[in-house]
Coordinates of N, CA and C in Angstrom, one line a residue:
Chain A
E1 N 0.8 -1.2 0.0 CA 0.0 0.0 0.0 C 0.9 1.2 0.0
V2 N 0.6 2.2 -0.9 CA 1.3 3.4 -1.0 C 1.0 4.3 0.2
Q3 N 2.1 4.7 0.9 CA 1.9 5.6 2.0 C 2.9 6.8 1.9
L4 N 2.3 8.0 2.1 CA 3.1 9.2 2.0 C 2.8 10.0 3.3
V5 N 3.8 10.3 4.1 CA 3.6 10.9 5.4 C 4.5 12.2 5.5
E6 N 3.8 13.3 5.5 CA 4.5 14.6 5.6 C 4.7 15.0 7.0
S7 N 5.8 15.8 7.2 CA 6.1 16.3 8.6 C 6.9 17.6 8.4
G8 N 7.0 18.3 9.5 CA 7.8 19.5 9.5 C 7.1 20.8 9.5
G9 N 5.8 20.7 9.4 CA 5.0 22.0 9.4 C 5.0 22.6 10.7
G10 N 4.5 23.8 10.8 CA 4.4 24.5 12.1 C 4.2 26.0 11.9
L11 N 4.4 26.7 13.0 CA 4.2 28.2 12.9 C 5.6 28.8 12.8
V12 N 5.7 29.7 11.8 CA 7.0 30.4 11.6 C 6.7 31.9 11.3
Q13 N 7.6 32.7 11.6 CA 7.5 34.2 11.4 C 7.7 34.5 9.9
P14 N 7.2 35.6 9.5 CA 7.5 36.1 8.1 C 9.0 36.2 7.9
G15 N 9.5 35.8 6.8 CA 10.9 35.8 6.5 C 11.7 34.6 7.0
G16 N 11.0 33.8 7.8 CA 11.6 32.6 8.3 C 11.7 31.4 7.4
S17 N 12.2 30.3 7.9 CA 12.5 29.1 7.0 C 11.9 27.9 7.7
L18 N 11.6 26.9 6.9 CA 11.1 25.6 7.4 C 11.5 24.5 6.4
R19 N 11.7 23.3 6.8 CA 11.9 22.2 5.9 C 10.9 21.2 6.1
L20 N 10.1 20.9 5.1 CA 9.1 19.8 5.1 C 9.7 18.5 4.6
S21 N 9.3 17.4 5.2 CA 9.7 16.1 4.7 C 8.5 15.3 4.4
C22 N 8.7 14.3 3.5 CA 7.7 13.4 3.1 C 8.3 12.0 3.1
A23 N 7.9 11.1 4.0 CA 8.4 9.7 4.0 C 7.5 8.8 3.1
A24 N 8.1 8.2 2.2 CA 7.4 7.3 1.2 C 7.6 5.9 1.5
S25 N 6.5 5.1 1.3 CA 6.7 3.6 1.5 C 5.6 2.9 0.7
G26 N 5.8 1.7 0.4 CA 4.8 0.9 -0.3 C 5.0 0.9 -1.8
F27 N 6.0 1.6 -2.3 CA 6.3 1.7 -3.8 C 7.7 2.0 -4.0
T28 N 8.2 1.8 -5.2 CA 9.6 2.1 -5.5 C 9.8 3.6 -5.7
F29 N 10.1 4.2 -4.6 CA 10.2 5.7 -4.6 C 11.1 6.2 -5.7
S30 N 12.2 5.6 -5.9 CA 13.2 6.1 -6.8 C 12.8 6.1 -8.3
T31 N 11.7 5.5 -8.6 CA 11.2 5.4 -10.0 C 10.1 6.4 -10.3
Y32 N 9.8 7.2 -9.4 CA 8.7 8.2 -9.6 C 9.1 9.6 -9.5
W33 N 8.6 10.5 -10.4 CA 8.6 11.9 -10.2 C 7.8 12.1 -8.9
M34 N 8.1 13.2 -8.1 CA 7.4 13.5 -6.9 C 7.0 15.0 -7.0
T35 N 5.9 15.3 -6.3 CA 5.3 16.6 -6.4 C 4.9 17.2 -5.0
W36 N 4.9 18.5 -4.9 CA 4.3 19.2 -3.7 C 3.2 20.0 -4.2
V37 N 2.0 19.9 -3.5 CA 0.9 20.7 -3.8 C 0.4 21.4 -2.5
R38 N 0.0 22.6 -2.5 CA -0.4 23.3 -1.3 C -1.9 23.8 -1.4
Q39 N -2.5 24.0 -0.3 CA -3.8 24.5 -0.2 C -4.0 25.5 1.0
A40 N -4.1 26.7 0.6 CA -4.4 27.8 1.7 C -5.7 27.5 2.3
P41 N -5.9 27.9 3.6 CA -7.1 27.7 4.3 C -8.3 28.2 3.5
G42 N -9.3 27.3 3.3 CA -10.5 27.7 2.6 C -10.3 28.0 1.1
K43 N -9.1 27.7 0.6 CA -8.9 28.0 -0.9 C -8.6 26.7 -1.6
G44 N -8.3 26.9 -2.9 CA -8.1 25.7 -3.8 C -6.7 25.2 -3.8
L45 N -6.5 24.2 -4.6 CA -5.2 23.5 -4.7 C -4.3 24.3 -5.6
E46 N -3.0 24.3 -5.2 CA -2.0 25.0 -6.0 C -0.8 24.1 -6.2
W47 N -0.4 23.7 -7.4 CA 0.8 23.0 -7.6 C 2.0 23.8 -7.3
V48 N 2.9 23.3 -6.6 CA 4.1 24.0 -6.1 C 5.4 23.7 -6.8
A49 N 5.7 22.4 -6.9 CA 7.0 22.0 -7.4 C 7.0 20.5 -7.7
N50 N 7.9 20.1 -8.6 CA 8.1 18.6 -8.8 C 9.5 18.4 -9.0
I51 N 9.9 17.1 -8.9 CA 11.3 16.7 -9.1 C 11.4 15.3 -9.8
K52 N 12.3 15.2 -10.7 CA 12.5 14.0 -11.4 C 13.1 12.9 -10.5
Q53 N 13.0 11.6 -11.0 CA 13.4 10.5 -10.2 C 14.8 10.6 -9.6
D54 N 15.8 11.1 -10.4 CA 17.2 11.2 -10.0 C 17.5 12.6 -9.4
G55 N 16.5 13.5 -9.4 CA 16.7 14.9 -8.9 C 17.3 15.8 -9.9
S56 N 17.5 15.4 -11.1 CA 18.2 16.2 -12.1 C 17.3 17.3 -12.8
E57 N 16.0 17.2 -12.6 CA 15.1 18.2 -13.1 C 14.1 18.6 -12.0
K58 N 14.0 19.9 -11.9 CA 13.0 20.4 -10.9 C 12.3 21.6 -11.5
Y59 N 11.0 21.7 -11.2 CA 10.2 22.8 -11.7 C 9.4 23.4 -10.6
Y60 N 9.1 24.7 -10.7 CA 8.4 25.4 -9.6 C 7.4 26.3 -10.2
V61 N 6.3 26.6 -9.4 CA 5.4 27.6 -9.7 C 6.1 29.0 -9.5
D62 N 5.7 29.9 -10.3 CA 6.5 31.2 -10.3 C 6.5 31.9 -8.9
S63 N 5.4 31.7 -8.1 CA 5.3 32.4 -6.8 C 6.3 31.9 -5.8
V64 N 7.0 30.8 -6.0 CA 7.9 30.3 -5.0 C 9.3 30.2 -5.6
K65 N 9.5 30.5 -6.9 CA 10.9 30.4 -7.4 C 11.8 31.3 -6.7
G66 N 13.0 30.7 -6.4 CA 14.0 31.4 -5.7 C 13.9 31.4 -4.2
R67 N 12.7 30.9 -3.7 CA 12.5 30.8 -2.2 C 12.4 29.4 -1.7
F68 N 11.8 28.5 -2.6 CA 11.5 27.1 -2.2 C 12.5 26.2 -3.0
T69 N 12.9 25.2 -2.4 CA 13.8 24.2 -3.0 C 13.3 22.8 -2.8
I70 N 13.0 22.0 -3.8 CA 12.6 20.7 -3.7 C 13.8 19.7 -3.9
S71 N 13.8 18.7 -3.1 CA 14.9 17.7 -3.2 C 14.5 16.4 -2.7
R72 N 15.3 15.4 -2.9 CA 14.9 14.0 -2.5 C 16.1 13.2 -2.1
D73 N 15.9 12.2 -1.3 CA 17.0 11.2 -0.9 C 16.4 9.8 -1.2
N74 N 16.8 9.3 -2.3 CA 16.2 8.0 -2.8 C 16.7 6.9 -1.9
A75 N 17.8 7.0 -1.2 CA 18.3 6.0 -0.3 C 17.4 5.9 0.9
K76 N 16.8 7.0 1.3 CA 16.0 7.0 2.5 C 14.5 7.1 2.2
N77 N 14.2 7.1 0.9 CA 12.8 7.3 0.5 C 12.1 8.5 1.1
L78 N 12.9 9.6 1.0 CA 12.4 10.9 1.5 C 12.3 12.0 0.4
L79 N 11.3 12.8 0.5 CA 11.1 14.0 -0.3 C 11.1 15.2 0.6
Y80 N 11.8 16.2 0.1 CA 11.9 17.4 1.0 C 11.3 18.7 0.2
L81 N 11.0 19.7 1.0 CA 10.7 21.0 0.5 C 11.2 22.0 1.5
Q82 N 12.3 22.7 1.0 CA 12.9 23.8 1.9 C 12.2 25.1 1.5
L83 N 11.6 25.7 2.6 CA 10.8 26.9 2.4 C 11.6 28.0 3.1
N84 N 12.1 29.0 2.3 CA 12.8 30.2 2.8 C 12.0 31.4 2.5
S85 N 12.4 32.5 3.2 CA 11.8 33.8 3.0 C 10.3 33.7 3.0
L86 N 9.7 33.1 4.0 CA 8.3 32.8 4.0 C 7.5 34.0 4.2
R87 N 6.3 34.0 3.5 CA 5.4 35.1 3.5 C 4.0 34.6 4.1
A88 N 3.2 35.5 4.5 CA 1.9 35.2 5.0 C 1.1 34.4 4.0
E89 N 1.3 34.7 2.7 CA 0.5 34.0 1.6 C 1.0 32.6 1.4
D90 N 2.1 32.2 2.1 CA 2.6 30.8 2.0 C 1.8 29.9 3.0
T91 N 1.0 30.5 3.8 CA 0.3 29.7 4.8 C -0.7 28.7 4.1
A92 N -0.5 27.4 4.4 CA -1.3 26.4 3.6 C -1.0 25.0 4.2
V93 N -1.8 24.1 3.9 CA -1.5 22.7 4.0 C -0.7 22.3 2.8
Y94 N 0.5 21.7 3.1 CA 1.3 21.2 2.0 C 1.2 19.7 1.9
Y95 N 0.9 19.2 0.7 CA 0.8 17.8 0.4 C 1.9 17.3 -0.4
C96 N 2.5 16.2 -0.1 CA 3.3 15.6 -1.1 C 2.5 14.5 -1.9
A97 N 2.9 14.2 -3.1 CA 2.2 13.3 -3.9 C 3.1 12.7 -5.0
T98 N 2.7 11.5 -5.4 CA 3.4 10.9 -6.5 C 2.9 11.4 -7.9
E99 N 3.8 11.8 -8.7 CA 3.4 12.1 -10.1 C 3.4 10.9 -10.9
L100 N 2.3 10.6 -11.6 CA 2.1 9.4 -12.3 C 2.1 9.6 -13.8
G101 N 3.3 9.9 -14.4 CA 3.3 10.1 -15.8 C 2.5 11.4 -16.3
T102 N 1.3 11.1 -16.7 CA 0.5 12.2 -17.1 C -0.4 12.8 -16.1
V103 N -0.2 12.4 -14.8 CA -1.0 12.8 -13.7 C -0.2 13.5 -12.7
P104 N -0.5 14.8 -12.4 CA 0.4 15.5 -11.5 C 0.5 15.0 -10.0
A105 N -0.6 14.4 -9.6 CA -0.7 13.8 -8.2 C -1.6 12.7 -8.2
G106 N -1.0 11.4 -8.1 CA -1.8 10.2 -8.1 C -2.1 9.9 -6.7
Y107 N -1.1 9.5 -5.9 CA -1.3 9.2 -4.5 C -0.9 10.4 -3.7
W108 N -1.6 10.7 -2.6 CA -1.4 11.9 -1.8 C -1.1 11.5 -0.3
G109 N -0.3 12.4 0.4 CA -0.2 12.2 1.8 C -1.4 13.0 2.5
Q110 N -1.3 13.0 3.8 CA -2.4 13.7 4.6 C -2.2 15.2 4.7
G111 N -1.0 15.6 4.4 CA -0.7 17.0 4.5 C -0.1 17.5 5.8
T112 N 0.7 18.6 5.7 CA 1.2 19.2 6.9 C 1.0 20.7 6.8
L113 N 0.5 21.3 7.9 CA 0.1 22.7 7.9 C 1.3 23.6 8.2
V114 N 1.5 24.6 7.4 CA 2.5 25.7 7.6 C 1.8 27.0 7.8
T115 N 2.0 27.6 8.9 CA 1.4 28.9 9.2 C 2.5 30.0 9.3
V116 N 2.4 31.0 8.5 CA 3.4 32.1 8.5 C 2.7 33.3 9.2
S117 N 3.1 33.6 10.4 CA 2.5 34.7 11.1 C 3.4 35.2 12.2
S118 N 3.3 36.5 12.5 CA 4.1 37.1 13.6 C 3.3 37.1 14.9
Chain B
Q1 N 1.0 31.2 -15.5 CA 0.5 30.1 -14.6 C -0.8 30.4 -13.9
S2 N -1.7 31.0 -14.7 CA -3.0 31.3 -14.1 C -3.8 30.0 -13.9
A3 N -4.6 30.0 -12.8 CA -5.4 28.9 -12.5 C -6.5 28.6 -13.6
L4 N -6.8 27.4 -13.8 CA -7.9 27.1 -14.7 C -9.2 27.6 -14.1
T5 N -10.2 27.9 -15.0 CA -11.4 28.5 -14.6 C -12.5 27.4 -14.4
Q6 N -13.0 27.3 -13.2 CA -14.1 26.4 -12.9 C -15.3 27.2 -12.3
P7 N -16.5 26.8 -12.4 CA -17.6 27.5 -11.7 C -17.4 27.3 -10.2
A8 N -17.8 28.3 -9.4 CA -17.6 28.2 -8.0 C -18.4 27.1 -7.3
S9 N -19.6 26.9 -7.9 CA -20.5 25.9 -7.3 C -21.5 25.3 -8.3
V10 N -21.9 24.1 -8.1 CA -22.9 23.5 -8.9 C -23.8 22.7 -7.9
S11 N -25.0 22.4 -8.3 CA -25.8 21.6 -7.4 C -26.7 20.7 -8.3
G12 N -27.2 19.6 -7.6 CA -28.1 18.7 -8.3 C -28.8 17.8 -7.3
S13 N -29.9 17.2 -7.7 CA -30.7 16.4 -6.8 C -30.2 14.9 -7.0
P14 N -30.4 14.1 -6.0 CA -30.0 12.7 -6.1 C -30.6 12.1 -7.4
G15 N -29.8 11.3 -8.1 CA -30.2 10.6 -9.3 C -30.0 11.5 -10.5
Q16 N -29.8 12.8 -10.4 CA -29.6 13.6 -11.6 C -28.1 13.6 -12.0
S17 N -27.9 14.2 -13.1 CA -26.5 14.4 -13.6 C -26.1 15.8 -13.6
I18 N -24.8 16.0 -13.3 CA -24.3 17.4 -13.3 C -23.0 17.4 -14.1
T19 N -22.6 18.5 -14.6 CA -21.3 18.7 -15.4 C -20.6 19.9 -14.8
I20 N -19.3 19.7 -14.6 CA -18.4 20.8 -14.1 C -17.4 21.1 -15.2
S21 N -17.3 22.3 -15.6 CA -16.4 22.7 -16.7 C -15.1 23.2 -16.1
C22 N -14.1 23.2 -17.0 CA -12.7 23.6 -16.6 C -12.1 24.2 -17.8
T23 N -12.0 25.5 -17.8 CA -11.5 26.2 -19.0 C -10.1 26.8 -18.8
G24 N -9.3 26.5 -19.8 CA -7.9 26.9 -19.8 C -7.6 27.6 -21.1
T25 N -6.4 27.4 -21.6 CA -5.9 28.0 -22.9 C -5.3 26.9 -23.7
S26 N -4.8 27.3 -24.9 CA -4.1 26.4 -25.8 C -2.8 25.9 -25.2
S27 N -2.3 26.6 -24.2 CA -1.0 26.3 -23.6 C -1.2 25.3 -22.4
D28 N -2.4 24.9 -22.1 CA -2.6 23.9 -21.1 C -3.7 22.9 -21.5
V29 N -4.9 23.2 -21.1 CA -6.0 22.2 -21.4 C -6.1 21.9 -22.9
G30 N -6.1 22.9 -23.7 CA -6.2 22.7 -25.2 C -5.0 22.1 -25.9
G31 N -3.9 22.2 -25.2 CA -2.7 21.7 -25.9 C -2.3 20.2 -25.5
Y32 N -2.9 19.7 -24.5 CA -2.5 18.4 -24.0 C -3.7 17.6 -23.5
N33 N -3.6 16.3 -23.7 CA -4.7 15.4 -23.2 C -4.3 14.9 -21.8
Y34 N -3.8 15.8 -21.0 CA -3.3 15.5 -19.6 C -4.2 16.2 -18.6
V35 N -5.5 16.1 -18.7 CA -6.4 16.7 -17.8 C -6.8 15.7 -16.8
S36 N -6.7 16.0 -15.5 CA -7.1 15.2 -14.4 C -8.2 15.9 -13.6
W37 N -9.0 15.1 -12.9 CA -10.0 15.6 -11.9 C -9.8 15.0 -10.6
Y38 N -10.0 15.8 -9.5 CA -9.9 15.4 -8.2 C -11.1 15.7 -7.4
Q39 N -11.4 14.8 -6.4 CA -12.5 15.0 -5.5 C -11.9 15.2 -4.1
Q40 N -12.4 16.2 -3.4 CA -11.9 16.4 -2.0 C -13.0 16.7 -1.1
H41 N -13.1 15.8 -0.1 CA -14.1 16.0 1.0 C -13.4 16.8 2.1
P42 N -14.3 17.5 2.9 CA -13.7 18.4 3.9 C -12.7 17.7 4.8
G43 N -11.6 18.4 5.0 CA -10.6 17.8 5.9 C -9.8 16.6 5.4
K44 N -10.0 16.3 4.1 CA -9.3 15.1 3.6 C -8.4 15.5 2.4
A45 N -7.5 14.6 2.1 CA -6.6 14.8 0.9 C -7.5 14.6 -0.3
P46 N -7.1 15.2 -1.4 CA -7.8 15.0 -2.7 C -7.6 13.6 -3.1
K47 N -8.6 13.1 -4.0 CA -8.6 11.8 -4.5 C -8.7 11.9 -6.0
L48 N -7.8 11.2 -6.8 CA -7.9 11.2 -8.2 C -9.1 10.5 -8.7
M49 N -9.9 11.1 -9.6 CA -11.1 10.5 -10.1 C -11.1 10.3 -11.6
I50 N -10.4 11.1 -12.3 CA -10.3 11.0 -13.8 C -8.9 11.5 -14.2
Y51 N -8.3 10.8 -15.1 CA -7.0 11.2 -15.7 C -6.9 11.1 -17.2
D52 N -6.0 11.7 -17.8 CA -5.9 11.7 -19.3 C -7.3 12.0 -19.9
V53 N -7.9 13.0 -19.4 CA -9.2 13.5 -19.9 C -10.4 12.7 -19.5
N54 N -10.3 11.3 -19.8 CA -11.5 10.5 -19.7 C -11.2 9.1 -19.1
K55 N -10.1 8.9 -18.5 CA -9.8 7.6 -17.9 C -10.1 7.5 -16.4
R56 N -10.6 6.4 -16.0 CA -10.9 6.3 -14.5 C -9.9 5.3 -13.9
P57 N -9.3 5.8 -12.7 CA -8.5 4.8 -12.0 C -9.3 3.7 -11.5
S58 N -8.6 2.6 -11.2 CA -9.3 1.4 -10.6 C -10.0 1.8 -9.3
G59 N -11.3 1.4 -9.2 CA -12.0 1.7 -8.0 C -12.9 2.9 -8.1
V60 N -12.8 3.7 -9.1 CA -13.6 4.9 -9.2 C -14.9 4.5 -10.0
S61 N -16.0 4.9 -9.5 CA -17.3 4.6 -10.0 C -17.4 5.0 -11.5
N62 N -18.1 4.2 -12.3 CA -18.3 4.6 -13.7 C -19.4 5.7 -13.9
R63 N -19.9 6.2 -12.7 CA -20.8 7.4 -12.8 C -20.0 8.6 -13.1
F64 N -18.7 8.5 -12.9 CA -17.8 9.7 -13.2 C -17.2 9.5 -14.6
S65 N -17.3 10.6 -15.4 CA -16.7 10.6 -16.7 C -16.2 11.9 -17.1
G66 N -15.2 11.9 -18.0 CA -14.6 13.2 -18.4 C -14.6 13.3 -19.9
S67 N -14.4 14.6 -20.3 CA -14.4 14.9 -21.8 C -13.6 16.2 -22.0
K68 N -13.3 16.5 -23.2 CA -12.6 17.8 -23.5 C -13.0 18.2 -24.9
S69 N -13.2 19.5 -25.0 CA -13.4 20.1 -26.4 C -12.7 21.4 -26.4
G70 N -11.7 21.5 -27.3 CA -10.9 22.7 -27.3 C -10.2 23.0 -26.0
N71 N -10.4 24.2 -25.5 CA -9.7 24.6 -24.3 C -10.5 24.3 -23.0
T72 N -11.6 23.6 -23.2 CA -12.5 23.3 -22.0 C -12.6 21.8 -21.8
A73 N -12.4 21.4 -20.6 CA -12.6 20.0 -20.1 C -13.8 20.0 -19.3
S74 N -14.4 18.8 -19.2 CA -15.6 18.7 -18.4 C -15.6 17.4 -17.6
L75 N -16.2 17.5 -16.4 CA -16.4 16.3 -15.5 C -17.9 16.1 -15.4
T76 N -18.4 15.0 -15.7 CA -19.8 14.7 -15.6 C -20.0 13.6 -14.5
I77 N -20.9 13.8 -13.6 CA -21.3 12.8 -12.6 C -22.8 12.5 -12.8
S78 N -23.0 11.2 -13.1 CA -24.4 10.8 -13.3 C -24.9 10.1 -12.1
G79 N -26.2 10.0 -12.0 CA -26.8 9.3 -10.8 C -26.3 9.8 -9.5
L80 N -26.4 11.2 -9.3 CA -25.8 11.8 -8.2 C -26.2 11.1 -6.9
Q81 N -25.2 11.0 -6.0 CA -25.5 10.4 -4.7 C -25.0 11.4 -3.6
A82 N -25.5 11.2 -2.4 CA -25.2 12.2 -1.3 C -23.7 12.2 -1.1
E83 N -23.0 11.1 -1.3 CA -21.6 11.0 -1.0 C -20.7 11.7 -2.1
D84 N -21.4 12.1 -3.2 CA -20.6 12.9 -4.2 C -20.4 14.3 -3.8
E85 N -21.1 14.8 -2.7 CA -21.0 16.2 -2.3 C -19.6 16.4 -1.8
A86 N -18.9 17.3 -2.5 CA -17.5 17.5 -2.2 C -17.0 18.7 -3.1
D87 N -15.7 19.0 -3.0 CA -15.1 20.0 -3.9 C -14.4 19.2 -5.0
Y88 N -14.5 19.7 -6.2 CA -13.8 19.1 -7.3 C -12.9 20.0 -8.0
Y89 N -11.7 19.5 -8.3 CA -10.7 20.3 -9.0 C -10.2 19.6 -10.3
C90 N -10.0 20.4 -11.3 CA -9.3 19.9 -12.5 C -7.9 20.3 -12.5
S91 N -7.1 19.6 -13.3 CA -5.7 20.0 -13.4 C -5.2 19.7 -14.8
S92 N -4.2 20.4 -15.3 CA -3.7 20.2 -16.6 C -2.2 20.4 -16.6
Y93 N -1.5 19.7 -17.5 CA -0.1 20.0 -17.8 C 0.0 21.2 -18.6
T94 N 1.1 22.0 -18.5 CA 1.2 23.2 -19.3 C 2.4 23.2 -20.1
S95 N 2.5 24.2 -21.1 CA 3.6 24.3 -22.0 C 4.9 24.8 -21.3
S96 N 4.7 25.2 -20.0 CA 5.9 25.6 -19.2 C 6.5 24.4 -18.5
T97 N 6.1 23.2 -18.8 CA 6.5 22.0 -18.1 C 6.2 22.0 -16.7
T98 N 5.1 22.7 -16.3 CA 4.5 22.7 -15.0 C 3.1 22.2 -15.0
W99 N 2.5 22.1 -13.9 CA 1.1 21.7 -13.8 C 0.3 22.9 -13.2
V100 N -1.0 22.9 -13.5 CA -1.9 24.0 -13.0 C -3.2 23.3 -12.6
F101 N -3.8 23.8 -11.5 CA -5.1 23.4 -11.0 C -6.1 24.4 -11.3
G102 N -7.4 24.0 -11.3 CA -8.5 24.9 -11.4 C -8.8 25.4 -10.0
G103 N -9.7 26.4 -10.0 CA -10.0 27.1 -8.7 C -10.9 26.3 -7.8
G104 N -11.5 25.2 -8.4 CA -12.3 24.3 -7.6 C -13.8 24.6 -7.7
T105 N -14.6 23.6 -7.6 CA -16.1 23.7 -7.7 C -16.7 22.9 -6.5
K106 N -17.5 23.6 -5.8 CA -18.2 23.0 -4.7 C -19.5 22.3 -5.2
L107 N -19.6 21.0 -5.1 CA -20.8 20.3 -5.5 C -21.7 20.1 -4.3
T108 N -23.0 20.6 -4.4 CA -24.0 20.3 -3.4 C -25.0 19.4 -3.9
V109 N -25.3 18.3 -3.2 CA -26.4 17.4 -3.5 C -27.6 17.8 -2.7
L110 N -28.6 18.3 -3.4 CA -29.8 18.8 -2.7 C -30.6 17.8 -2.0

């Protein structure tokens, strides 16, 4: 059974940093593109970033370019999202998901909440 | 990277059919047959319902179907049931090698 478990969320001040992790199990992690999707409170889904199987390609939504970094550790079956220079508008539940070829997010984790506030 | 356009809300009675539209541009919906639809119940993670415009993952009811014409994709739910009440989101691949979601549609079963 595919399992994705996010962690690392919490309350952070504007301008601060946070690193989110996603522990994957139940599938061969190293053979899948992986994705982060976020959802602000009461708002819709927003695709944030994705990363190729070997980490050689990474893509980001314009609003996080230069501030967020996606990475992975295939030996540990872990996906990361480093969040820097955080803004109030980054407040959201962050989901990790498997990208399945032509599907941006096939399997989803339960999400981790990031709150940016002073 | 503008969000795809969906109606904010739709409603229908049990047993009826409803259709949710998802409008993009030739750089996303119109340019690729990589449109997916997700169902999200309150407090839960989204669930994939349709992919590649009109394909259903294993386990998804055949009451759910998808289609596309030009820059607009559609999700149709037939034989509405109370459990279908949820938020629905479309997504598409884009020419920028990124993905984009729609703004979401709240389905109310009357």
